[in-house]
PDB file of C-alpha atoms in Angstrom:
ATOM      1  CA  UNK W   1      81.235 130.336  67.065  1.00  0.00           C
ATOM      2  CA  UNK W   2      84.131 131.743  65.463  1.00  0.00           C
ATOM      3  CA  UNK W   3      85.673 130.105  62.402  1.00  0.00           C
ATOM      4  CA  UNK W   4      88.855 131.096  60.574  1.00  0.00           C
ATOM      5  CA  UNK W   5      89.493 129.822  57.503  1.00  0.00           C
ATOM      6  CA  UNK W   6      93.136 129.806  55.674  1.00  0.00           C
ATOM      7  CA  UNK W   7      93.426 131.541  51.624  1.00  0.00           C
ATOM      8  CA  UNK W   8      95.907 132.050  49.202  1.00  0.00           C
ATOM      9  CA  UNK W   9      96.371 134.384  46.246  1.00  0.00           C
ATOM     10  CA  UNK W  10      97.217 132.191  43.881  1.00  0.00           C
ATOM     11  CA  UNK W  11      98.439 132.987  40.358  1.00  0.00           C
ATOM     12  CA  UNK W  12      96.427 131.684  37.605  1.00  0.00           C
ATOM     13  CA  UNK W  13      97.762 128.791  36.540  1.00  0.00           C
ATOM     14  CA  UNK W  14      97.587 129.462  32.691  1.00  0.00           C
ATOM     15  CA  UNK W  15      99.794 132.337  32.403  1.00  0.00           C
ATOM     16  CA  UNK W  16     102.813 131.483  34.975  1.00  0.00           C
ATOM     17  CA  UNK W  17     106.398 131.323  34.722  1.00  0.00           C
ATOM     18  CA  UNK W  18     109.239 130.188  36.522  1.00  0.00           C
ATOM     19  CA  UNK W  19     111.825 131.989  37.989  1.00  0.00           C
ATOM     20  CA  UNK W  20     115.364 130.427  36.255  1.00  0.00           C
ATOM     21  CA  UNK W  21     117.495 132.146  38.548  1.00  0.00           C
ATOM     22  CA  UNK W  22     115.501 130.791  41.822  1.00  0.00           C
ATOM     23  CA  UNK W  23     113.817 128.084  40.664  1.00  0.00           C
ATOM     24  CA  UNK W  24     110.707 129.308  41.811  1.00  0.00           C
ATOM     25  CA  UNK W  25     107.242 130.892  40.009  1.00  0.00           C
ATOM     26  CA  UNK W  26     107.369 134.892  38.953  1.00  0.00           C
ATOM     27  CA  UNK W  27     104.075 135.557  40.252  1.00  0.00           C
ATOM     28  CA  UNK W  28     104.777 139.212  38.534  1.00  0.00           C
ATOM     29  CA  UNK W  29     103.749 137.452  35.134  1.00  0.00           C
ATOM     30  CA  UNK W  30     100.425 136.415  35.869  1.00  0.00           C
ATOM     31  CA  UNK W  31      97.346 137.628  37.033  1.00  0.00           C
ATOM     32  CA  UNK W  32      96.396 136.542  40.497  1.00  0.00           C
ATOM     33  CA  UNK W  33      92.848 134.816  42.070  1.00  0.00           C
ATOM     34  CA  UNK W  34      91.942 133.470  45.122  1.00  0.00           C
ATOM     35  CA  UNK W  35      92.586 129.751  45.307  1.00  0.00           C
ATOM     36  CA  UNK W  36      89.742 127.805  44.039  1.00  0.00           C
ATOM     37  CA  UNK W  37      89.471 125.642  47.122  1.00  0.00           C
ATOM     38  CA  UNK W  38      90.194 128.585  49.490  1.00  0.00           C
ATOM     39  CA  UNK W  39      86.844 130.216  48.223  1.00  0.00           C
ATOM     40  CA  UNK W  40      84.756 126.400  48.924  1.00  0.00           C
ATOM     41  CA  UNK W  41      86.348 127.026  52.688  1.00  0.00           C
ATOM     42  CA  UNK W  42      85.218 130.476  53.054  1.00  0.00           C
ATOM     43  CA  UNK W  43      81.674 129.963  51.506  1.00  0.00           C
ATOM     44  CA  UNK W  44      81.381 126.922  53.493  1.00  0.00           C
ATOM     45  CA  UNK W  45      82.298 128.939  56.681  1.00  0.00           C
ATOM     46  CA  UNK W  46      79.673 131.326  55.729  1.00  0.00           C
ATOM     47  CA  UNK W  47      77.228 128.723  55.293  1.00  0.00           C
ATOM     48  CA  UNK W  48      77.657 127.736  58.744  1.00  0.00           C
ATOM     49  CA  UNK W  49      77.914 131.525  60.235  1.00  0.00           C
ATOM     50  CA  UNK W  50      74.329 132.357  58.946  1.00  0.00           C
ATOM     51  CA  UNK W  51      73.173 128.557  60.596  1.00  0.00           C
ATOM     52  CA  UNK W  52      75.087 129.045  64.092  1.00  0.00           C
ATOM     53  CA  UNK W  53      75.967 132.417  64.281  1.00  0.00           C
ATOM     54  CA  UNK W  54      79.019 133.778  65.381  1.00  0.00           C
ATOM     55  CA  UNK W  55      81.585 135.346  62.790  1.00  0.00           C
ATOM     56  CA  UNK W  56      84.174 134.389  60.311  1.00  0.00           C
ATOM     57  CA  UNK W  57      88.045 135.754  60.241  1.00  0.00           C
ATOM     58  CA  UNK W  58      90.819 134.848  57.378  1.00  0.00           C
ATOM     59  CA  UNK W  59      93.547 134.680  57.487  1.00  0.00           C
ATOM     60  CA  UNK W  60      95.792 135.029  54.710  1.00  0.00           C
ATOM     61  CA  UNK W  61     100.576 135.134  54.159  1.00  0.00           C
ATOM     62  CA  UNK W  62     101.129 136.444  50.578  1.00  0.00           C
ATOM     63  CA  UNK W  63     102.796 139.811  49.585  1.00  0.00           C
ATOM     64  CA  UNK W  64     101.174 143.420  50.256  1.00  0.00           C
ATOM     65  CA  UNK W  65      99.012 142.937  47.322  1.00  0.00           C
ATOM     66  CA  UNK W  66      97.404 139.856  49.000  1.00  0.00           C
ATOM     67  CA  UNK W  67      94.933 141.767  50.729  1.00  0.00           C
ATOM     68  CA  UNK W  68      93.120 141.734  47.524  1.00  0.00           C
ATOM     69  CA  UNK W  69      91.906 138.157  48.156  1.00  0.00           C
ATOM     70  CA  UNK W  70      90.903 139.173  51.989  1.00  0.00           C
ATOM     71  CA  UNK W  71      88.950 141.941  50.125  1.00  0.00           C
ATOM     72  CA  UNK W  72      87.434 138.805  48.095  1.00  0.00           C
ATOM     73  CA  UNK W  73      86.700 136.560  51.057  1.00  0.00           C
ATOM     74  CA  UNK W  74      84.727 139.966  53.073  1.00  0.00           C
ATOM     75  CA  UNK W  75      82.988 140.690  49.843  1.00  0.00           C
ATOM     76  CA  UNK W  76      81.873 136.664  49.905  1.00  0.00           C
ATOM     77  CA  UNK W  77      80.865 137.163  53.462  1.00  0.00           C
ATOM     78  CA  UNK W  78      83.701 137.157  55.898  1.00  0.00           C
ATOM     79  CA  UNK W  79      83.522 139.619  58.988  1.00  0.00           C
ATOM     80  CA  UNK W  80      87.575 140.628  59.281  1.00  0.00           C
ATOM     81  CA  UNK W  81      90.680 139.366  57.562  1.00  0.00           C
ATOM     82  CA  UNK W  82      94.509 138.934  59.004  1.00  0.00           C
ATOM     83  CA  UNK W  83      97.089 139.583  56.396  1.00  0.00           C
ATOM     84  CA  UNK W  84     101.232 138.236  57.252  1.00  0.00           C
ATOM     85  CA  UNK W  85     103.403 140.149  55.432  1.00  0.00           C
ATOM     86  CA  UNK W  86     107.133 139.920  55.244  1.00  0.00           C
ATOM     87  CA  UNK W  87     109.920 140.062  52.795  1.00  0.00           C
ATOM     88  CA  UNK W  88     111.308 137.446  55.453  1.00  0.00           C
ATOM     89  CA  UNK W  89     108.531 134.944  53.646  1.00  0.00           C
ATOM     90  CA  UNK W  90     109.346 134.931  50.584  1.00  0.00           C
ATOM     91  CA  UNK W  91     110.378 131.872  48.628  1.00  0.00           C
ATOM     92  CA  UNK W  92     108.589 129.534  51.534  1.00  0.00           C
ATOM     93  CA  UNK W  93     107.823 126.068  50.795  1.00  0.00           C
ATOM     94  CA  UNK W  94     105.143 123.939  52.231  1.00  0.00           C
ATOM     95  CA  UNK W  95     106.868 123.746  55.804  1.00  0.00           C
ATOM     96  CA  UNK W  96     107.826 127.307  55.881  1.00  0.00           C
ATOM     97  CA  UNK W  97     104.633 128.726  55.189  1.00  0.00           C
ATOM     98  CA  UNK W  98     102.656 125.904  57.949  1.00  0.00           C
ATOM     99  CA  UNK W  99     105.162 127.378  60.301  1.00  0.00           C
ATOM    100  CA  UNK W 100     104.311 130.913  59.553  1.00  0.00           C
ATOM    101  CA  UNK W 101     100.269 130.610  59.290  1.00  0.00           C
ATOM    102  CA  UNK W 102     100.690 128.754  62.354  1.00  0.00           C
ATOM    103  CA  UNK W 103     102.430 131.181  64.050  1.00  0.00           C
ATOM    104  CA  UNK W 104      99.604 133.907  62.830  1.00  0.00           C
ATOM    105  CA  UNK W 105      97.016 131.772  64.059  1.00  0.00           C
ATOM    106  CA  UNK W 106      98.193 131.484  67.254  1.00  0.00           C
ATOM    107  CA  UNK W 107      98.640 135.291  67.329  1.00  0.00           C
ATOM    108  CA  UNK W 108      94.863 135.272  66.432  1.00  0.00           C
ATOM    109  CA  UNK W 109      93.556 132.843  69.396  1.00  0.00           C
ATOM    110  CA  UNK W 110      95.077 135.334  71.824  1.00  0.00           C
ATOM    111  CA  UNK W 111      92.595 137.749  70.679  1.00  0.00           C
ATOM    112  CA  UNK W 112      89.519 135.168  70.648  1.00  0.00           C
ATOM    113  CA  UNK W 113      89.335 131.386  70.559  1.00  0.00           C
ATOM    114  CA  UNK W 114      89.144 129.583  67.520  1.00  0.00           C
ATOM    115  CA  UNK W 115      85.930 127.033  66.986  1.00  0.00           C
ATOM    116  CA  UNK W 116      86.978 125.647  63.839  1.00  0.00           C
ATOM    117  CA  UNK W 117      90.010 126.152  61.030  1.00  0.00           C
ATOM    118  CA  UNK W 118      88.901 125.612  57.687  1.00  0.00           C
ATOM    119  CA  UNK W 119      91.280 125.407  54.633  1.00  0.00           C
ATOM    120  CA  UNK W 120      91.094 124.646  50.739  1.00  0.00           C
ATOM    121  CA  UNK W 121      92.035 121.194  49.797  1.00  0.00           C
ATOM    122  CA  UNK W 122      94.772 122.312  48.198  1.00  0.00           C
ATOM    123  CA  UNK W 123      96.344 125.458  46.179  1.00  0.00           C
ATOM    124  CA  UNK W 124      96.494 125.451  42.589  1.00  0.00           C
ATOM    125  CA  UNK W 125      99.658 126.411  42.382  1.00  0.00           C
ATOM    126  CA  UNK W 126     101.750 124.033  44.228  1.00  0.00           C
ATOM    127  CA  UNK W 127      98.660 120.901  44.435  1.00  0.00           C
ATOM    128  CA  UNK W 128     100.723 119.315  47.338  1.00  0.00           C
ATOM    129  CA  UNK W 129      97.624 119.225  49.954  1.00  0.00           C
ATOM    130  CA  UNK W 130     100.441 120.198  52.715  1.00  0.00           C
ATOM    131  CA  UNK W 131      99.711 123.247  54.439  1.00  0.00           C
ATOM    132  CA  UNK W 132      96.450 122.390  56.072  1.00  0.00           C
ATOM    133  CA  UNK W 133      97.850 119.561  58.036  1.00  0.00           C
ATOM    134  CA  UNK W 134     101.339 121.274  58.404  1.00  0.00           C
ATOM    135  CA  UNK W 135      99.221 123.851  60.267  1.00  0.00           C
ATOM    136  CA  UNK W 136      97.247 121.214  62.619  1.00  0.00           C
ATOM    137  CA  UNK W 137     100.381 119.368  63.333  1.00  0.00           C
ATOM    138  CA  UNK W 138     101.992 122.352  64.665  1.00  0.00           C
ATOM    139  CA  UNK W 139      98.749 123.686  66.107  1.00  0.00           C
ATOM    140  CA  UNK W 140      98.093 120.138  67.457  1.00  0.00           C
ATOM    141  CA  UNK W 141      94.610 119.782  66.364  1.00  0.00           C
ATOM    142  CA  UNK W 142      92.972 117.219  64.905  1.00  0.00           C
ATOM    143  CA  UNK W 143      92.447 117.174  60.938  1.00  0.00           C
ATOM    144  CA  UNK W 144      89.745 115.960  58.772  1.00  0.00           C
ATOM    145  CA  UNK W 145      91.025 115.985  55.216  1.00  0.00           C
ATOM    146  CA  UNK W 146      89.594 116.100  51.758  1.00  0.00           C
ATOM    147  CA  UNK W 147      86.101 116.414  53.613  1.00  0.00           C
ATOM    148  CA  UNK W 148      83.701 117.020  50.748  1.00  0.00           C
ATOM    149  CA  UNK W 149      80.365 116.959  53.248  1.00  0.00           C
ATOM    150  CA  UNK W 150      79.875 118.474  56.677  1.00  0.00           C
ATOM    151  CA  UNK W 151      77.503 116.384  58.304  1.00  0.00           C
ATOM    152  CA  UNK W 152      76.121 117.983  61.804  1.00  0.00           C
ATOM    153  CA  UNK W 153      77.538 120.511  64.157  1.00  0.00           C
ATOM    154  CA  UNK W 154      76.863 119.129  67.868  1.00  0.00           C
ATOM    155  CA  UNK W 155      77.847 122.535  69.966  1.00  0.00           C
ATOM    156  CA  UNK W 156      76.469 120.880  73.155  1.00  0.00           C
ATOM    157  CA  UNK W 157      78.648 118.603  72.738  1.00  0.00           C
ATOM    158  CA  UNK W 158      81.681 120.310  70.588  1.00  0.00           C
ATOM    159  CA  UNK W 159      82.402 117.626  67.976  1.00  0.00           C
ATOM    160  CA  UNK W 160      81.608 118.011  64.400  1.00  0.00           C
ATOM    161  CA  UNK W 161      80.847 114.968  61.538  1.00  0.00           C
ATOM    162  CA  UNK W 162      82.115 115.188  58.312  1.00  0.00           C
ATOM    163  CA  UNK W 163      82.109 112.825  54.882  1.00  0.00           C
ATOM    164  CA  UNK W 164      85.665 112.623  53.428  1.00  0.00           C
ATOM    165  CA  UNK W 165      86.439 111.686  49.868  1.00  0.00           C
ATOM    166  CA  UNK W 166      88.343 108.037  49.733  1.00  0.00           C
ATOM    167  CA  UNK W 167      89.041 106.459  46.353  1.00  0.00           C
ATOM    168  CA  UNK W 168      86.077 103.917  46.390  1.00  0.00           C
ATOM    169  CA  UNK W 169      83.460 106.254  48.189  1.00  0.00           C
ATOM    170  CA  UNK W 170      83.716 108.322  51.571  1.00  0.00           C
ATOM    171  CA  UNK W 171      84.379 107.661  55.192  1.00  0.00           C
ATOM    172  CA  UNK W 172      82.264 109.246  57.898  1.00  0.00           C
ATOM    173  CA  UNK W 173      84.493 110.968  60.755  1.00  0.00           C
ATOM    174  CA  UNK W 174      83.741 112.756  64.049  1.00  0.00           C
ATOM    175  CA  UNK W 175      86.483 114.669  65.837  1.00  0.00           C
ATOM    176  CA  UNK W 176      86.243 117.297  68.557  1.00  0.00           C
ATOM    177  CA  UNK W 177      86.565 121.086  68.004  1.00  0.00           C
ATOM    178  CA  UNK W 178      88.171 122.616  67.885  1.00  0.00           C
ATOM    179  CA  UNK W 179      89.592 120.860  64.710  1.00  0.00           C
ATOM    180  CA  UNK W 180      90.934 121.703  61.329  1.00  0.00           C
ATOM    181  CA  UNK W 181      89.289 120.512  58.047  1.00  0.00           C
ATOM    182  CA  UNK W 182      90.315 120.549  54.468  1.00  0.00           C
ATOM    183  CA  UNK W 183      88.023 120.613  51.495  1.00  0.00           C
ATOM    184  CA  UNK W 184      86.955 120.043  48.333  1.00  0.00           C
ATOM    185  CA  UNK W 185      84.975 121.905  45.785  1.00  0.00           C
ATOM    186  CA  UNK W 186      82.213 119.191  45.885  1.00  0.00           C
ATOM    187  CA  UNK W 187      81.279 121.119  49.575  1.00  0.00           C
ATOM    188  CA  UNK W 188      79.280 123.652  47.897  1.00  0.00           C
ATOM    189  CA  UNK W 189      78.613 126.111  45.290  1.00  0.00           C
ATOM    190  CA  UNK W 190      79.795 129.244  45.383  1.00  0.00           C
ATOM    191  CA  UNK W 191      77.119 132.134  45.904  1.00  0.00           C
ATOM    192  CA  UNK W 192      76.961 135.676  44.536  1.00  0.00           C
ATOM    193  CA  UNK W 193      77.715 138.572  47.140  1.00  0.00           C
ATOM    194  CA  UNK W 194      75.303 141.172  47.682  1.00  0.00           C
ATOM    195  CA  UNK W 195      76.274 144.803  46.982  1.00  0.00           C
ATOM    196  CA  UNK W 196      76.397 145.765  50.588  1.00  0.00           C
ATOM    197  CA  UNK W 197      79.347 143.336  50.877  1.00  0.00           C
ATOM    198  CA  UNK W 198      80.917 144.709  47.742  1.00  0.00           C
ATOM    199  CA  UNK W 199      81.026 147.796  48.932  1.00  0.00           C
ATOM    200  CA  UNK W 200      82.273 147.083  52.293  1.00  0.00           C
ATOM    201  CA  UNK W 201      84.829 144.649  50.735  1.00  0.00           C
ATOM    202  CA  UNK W 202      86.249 147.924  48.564  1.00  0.00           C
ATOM    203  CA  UNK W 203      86.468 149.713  51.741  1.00  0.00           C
ATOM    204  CA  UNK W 204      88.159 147.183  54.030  1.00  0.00           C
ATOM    205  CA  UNK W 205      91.783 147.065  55.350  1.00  0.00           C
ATOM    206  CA  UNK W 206      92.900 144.184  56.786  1.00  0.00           C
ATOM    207  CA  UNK W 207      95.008 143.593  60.267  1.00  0.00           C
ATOM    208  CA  UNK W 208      98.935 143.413  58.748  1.00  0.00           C
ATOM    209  CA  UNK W 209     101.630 141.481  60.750  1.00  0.00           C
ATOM    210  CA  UNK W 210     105.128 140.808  59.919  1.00  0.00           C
ATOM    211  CA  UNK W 211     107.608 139.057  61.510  1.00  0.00           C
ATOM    212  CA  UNK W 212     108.035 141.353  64.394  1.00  0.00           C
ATOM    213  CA  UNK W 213     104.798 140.672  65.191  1.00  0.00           C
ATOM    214  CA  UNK W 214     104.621 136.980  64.919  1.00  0.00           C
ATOM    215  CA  UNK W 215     108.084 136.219  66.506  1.00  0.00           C
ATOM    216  CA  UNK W 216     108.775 132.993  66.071  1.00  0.00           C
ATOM    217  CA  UNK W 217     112.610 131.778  64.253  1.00  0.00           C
ATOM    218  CA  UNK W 218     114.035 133.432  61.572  1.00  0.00           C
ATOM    219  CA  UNK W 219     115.788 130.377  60.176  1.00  0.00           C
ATOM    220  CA  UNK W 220     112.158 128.656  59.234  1.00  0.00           C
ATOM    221  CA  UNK W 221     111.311 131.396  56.897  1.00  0.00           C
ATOM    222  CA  UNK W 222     111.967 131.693  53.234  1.00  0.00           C
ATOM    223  CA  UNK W 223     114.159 130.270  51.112  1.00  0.00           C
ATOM    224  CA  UNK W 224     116.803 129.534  53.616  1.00  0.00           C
ATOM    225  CA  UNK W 225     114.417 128.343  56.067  1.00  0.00           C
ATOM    226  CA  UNK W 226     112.624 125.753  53.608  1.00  0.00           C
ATOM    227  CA  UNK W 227     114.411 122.297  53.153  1.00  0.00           C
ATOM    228  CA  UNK W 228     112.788 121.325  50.289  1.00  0.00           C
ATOM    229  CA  UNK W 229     113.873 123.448  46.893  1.00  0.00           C
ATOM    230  CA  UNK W 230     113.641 122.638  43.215  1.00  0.00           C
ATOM    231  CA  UNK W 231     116.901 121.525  41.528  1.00  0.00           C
ATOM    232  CA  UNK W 232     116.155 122.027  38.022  1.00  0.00           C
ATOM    233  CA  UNK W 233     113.103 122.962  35.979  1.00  0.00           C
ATOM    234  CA  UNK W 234     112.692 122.072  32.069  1.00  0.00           C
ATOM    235  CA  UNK W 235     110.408 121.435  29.437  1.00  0.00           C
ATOM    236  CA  UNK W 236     109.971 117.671  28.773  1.00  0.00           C
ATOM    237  CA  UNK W 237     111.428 116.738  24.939  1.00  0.00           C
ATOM    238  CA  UNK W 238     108.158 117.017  22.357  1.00  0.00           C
ATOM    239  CA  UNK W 239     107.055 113.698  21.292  1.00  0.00           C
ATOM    240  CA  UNK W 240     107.655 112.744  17.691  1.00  0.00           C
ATOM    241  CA  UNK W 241     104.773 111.000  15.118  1.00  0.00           C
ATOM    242  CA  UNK W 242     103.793 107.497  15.390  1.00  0.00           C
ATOM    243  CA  UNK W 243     103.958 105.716  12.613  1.00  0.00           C
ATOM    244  CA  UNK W 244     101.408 104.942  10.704  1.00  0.00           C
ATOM    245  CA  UNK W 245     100.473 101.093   9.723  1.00  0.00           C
ATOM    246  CA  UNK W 246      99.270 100.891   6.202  1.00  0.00           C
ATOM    247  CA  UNK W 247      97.980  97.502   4.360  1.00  0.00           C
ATOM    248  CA  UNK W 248      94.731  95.642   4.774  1.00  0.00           C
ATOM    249  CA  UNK W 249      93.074  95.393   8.584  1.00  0.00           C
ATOM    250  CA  UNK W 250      94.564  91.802   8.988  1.00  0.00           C
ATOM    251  CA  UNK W 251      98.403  93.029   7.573  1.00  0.00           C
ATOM    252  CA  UNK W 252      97.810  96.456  10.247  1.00  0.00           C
ATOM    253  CA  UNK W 253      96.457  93.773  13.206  1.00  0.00           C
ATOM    254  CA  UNK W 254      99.524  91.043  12.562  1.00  0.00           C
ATOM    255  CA  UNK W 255     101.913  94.325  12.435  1.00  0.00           C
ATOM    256  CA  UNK W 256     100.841  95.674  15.478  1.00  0.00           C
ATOM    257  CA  UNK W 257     101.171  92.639  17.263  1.00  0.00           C
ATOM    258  CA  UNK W 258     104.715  91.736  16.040  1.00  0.00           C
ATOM    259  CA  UNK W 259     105.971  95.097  17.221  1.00  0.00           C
ATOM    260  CA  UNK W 260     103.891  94.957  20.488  1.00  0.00           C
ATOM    261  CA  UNK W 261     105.600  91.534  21.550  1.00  0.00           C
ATOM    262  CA  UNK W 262     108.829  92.428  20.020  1.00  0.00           C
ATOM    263  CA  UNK W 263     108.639  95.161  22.744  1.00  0.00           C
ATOM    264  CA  UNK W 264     107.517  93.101  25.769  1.00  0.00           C
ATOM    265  CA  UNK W 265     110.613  91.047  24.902  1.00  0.00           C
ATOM    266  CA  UNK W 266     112.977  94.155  24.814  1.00  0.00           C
ATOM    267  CA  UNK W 267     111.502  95.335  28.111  1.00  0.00           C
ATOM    268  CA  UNK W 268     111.838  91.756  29.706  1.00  0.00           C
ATOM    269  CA  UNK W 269     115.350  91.582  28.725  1.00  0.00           C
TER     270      UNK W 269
END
């Protein structure tokens, strides 16, 4: 079985700043981590490596310094890691980037199938849960989303059944593999890595592809290639005091209730 699974390098979310110029987050001001979710995925595809055997890949789009989180994802248990790399991605939104792991991906089933895709929920830095199924779409693979239990592997039969998170509960789903799936953190806890994958973590380069590699159209990368883009960023106005009700608990209660229906009358009107 081989699995892939999808990370990010994700800034950390307290100590970011936007861009004014482009509208867009200077991940030079923050220190960066692999996504949260990314890291469920990859221990998840571990999890099921060391059950069914086979290996895991990842497969990563993020600046040079991005093979730091491959580095993370071997040292957590992953056999080999694809980095895409190109000053041609920068700036991508949601669409962009589907197109260009999608692209990658494809690049990486001409070298050996693909059993199953895993991916992280979402990333931290963007929460829009869009990549994963961007990917799928343009993959055409089925998707099981926000899947916070994998149920049974049936590799007689290739289909897999998952639990996925729904507001009141979950919903059990079996698709056919191969297949993507999203997921939450509730899909595991993360493990500690042995020194033997430490070290070979520290000593591993990953595969690096740009665009001349992948193909594909240069007018779906970047910022010129994305068609969604943030028109204005700004810092909502602080909120001034309340104000405070003072008098006996019946005066406060008959106060608060004037005001409270003088509003509902303001707002019907």
């Amino acid at each position: 079985m081989h699995i892939l699974v999808c990370v990010k390098q994700v800034p950390d979310t307290t100590e970011i700043r936007m861009d004014p110029k482009t509208n867009t987050m200077d991940r030079s001001s923050a220190p960066t981590i692999i996504n949260p979710f990314d890291a469920h995925a990859v221990e998840e595809a571990v999890k099921i490596k060391k059950e069914f055997g086979g290996k895991v890949s990842i497969i990563s789009m993020g600046p040079p310094k991005a093979e730091e989180v491959i580095k993370k994802c071997i040292e957590m248990g992953a056999d080999e890691g694809y980095l895409l790399t190109d000053r041609a991605f920068a700036g991508s939104d949601t669409l962009s980037t589907s197109y260009i792991l999608a692209m990658g991906i494809k690049k990486v089933i001409e070298i050996e199938r693909i059993d199953l895709l895993l991916c992280g929920k979402q990333a931290i830095d963007g929460d829009t849960a869009q990549v994963g199924p961007g990917i799928a779409c343009r993959l055409g693979m089925p998707q099981l989303t926000y899947v916070e239990s994998i149920e049974n592997f049936n590799l007689k039969k290739n289909v897999v059944v998952v639990h996925r998170k729904i507001d009141n509960g979950y919903e059990v789903v079996q698709s056919k593999l191969p297949c993507l799936i999203t997921v939450e953190k509730d899909i595991n806890e993360l493990s500690f890595s042995p020194l033997t994958n430490m070290i070979k973590a520290a000593r591993y380069k990953p595969i690096t592809w740009g665009i001349n590699d992948l193909g594909g159209d240069l007018s779906k990368l970047g910022l010129n290639g994305s068609p969604t883009s943030v028109q204005r960023i700004f810092s909502p106005k602080q909120r001034v005091g309340g104000e405070l009700l003072k008098g006996s608990e019946d005066e406060v209660v008959k106060t608060l209730v004037d005001k409270l229906k003088g509003g509902i009358r303001k707002w019907q009107l």
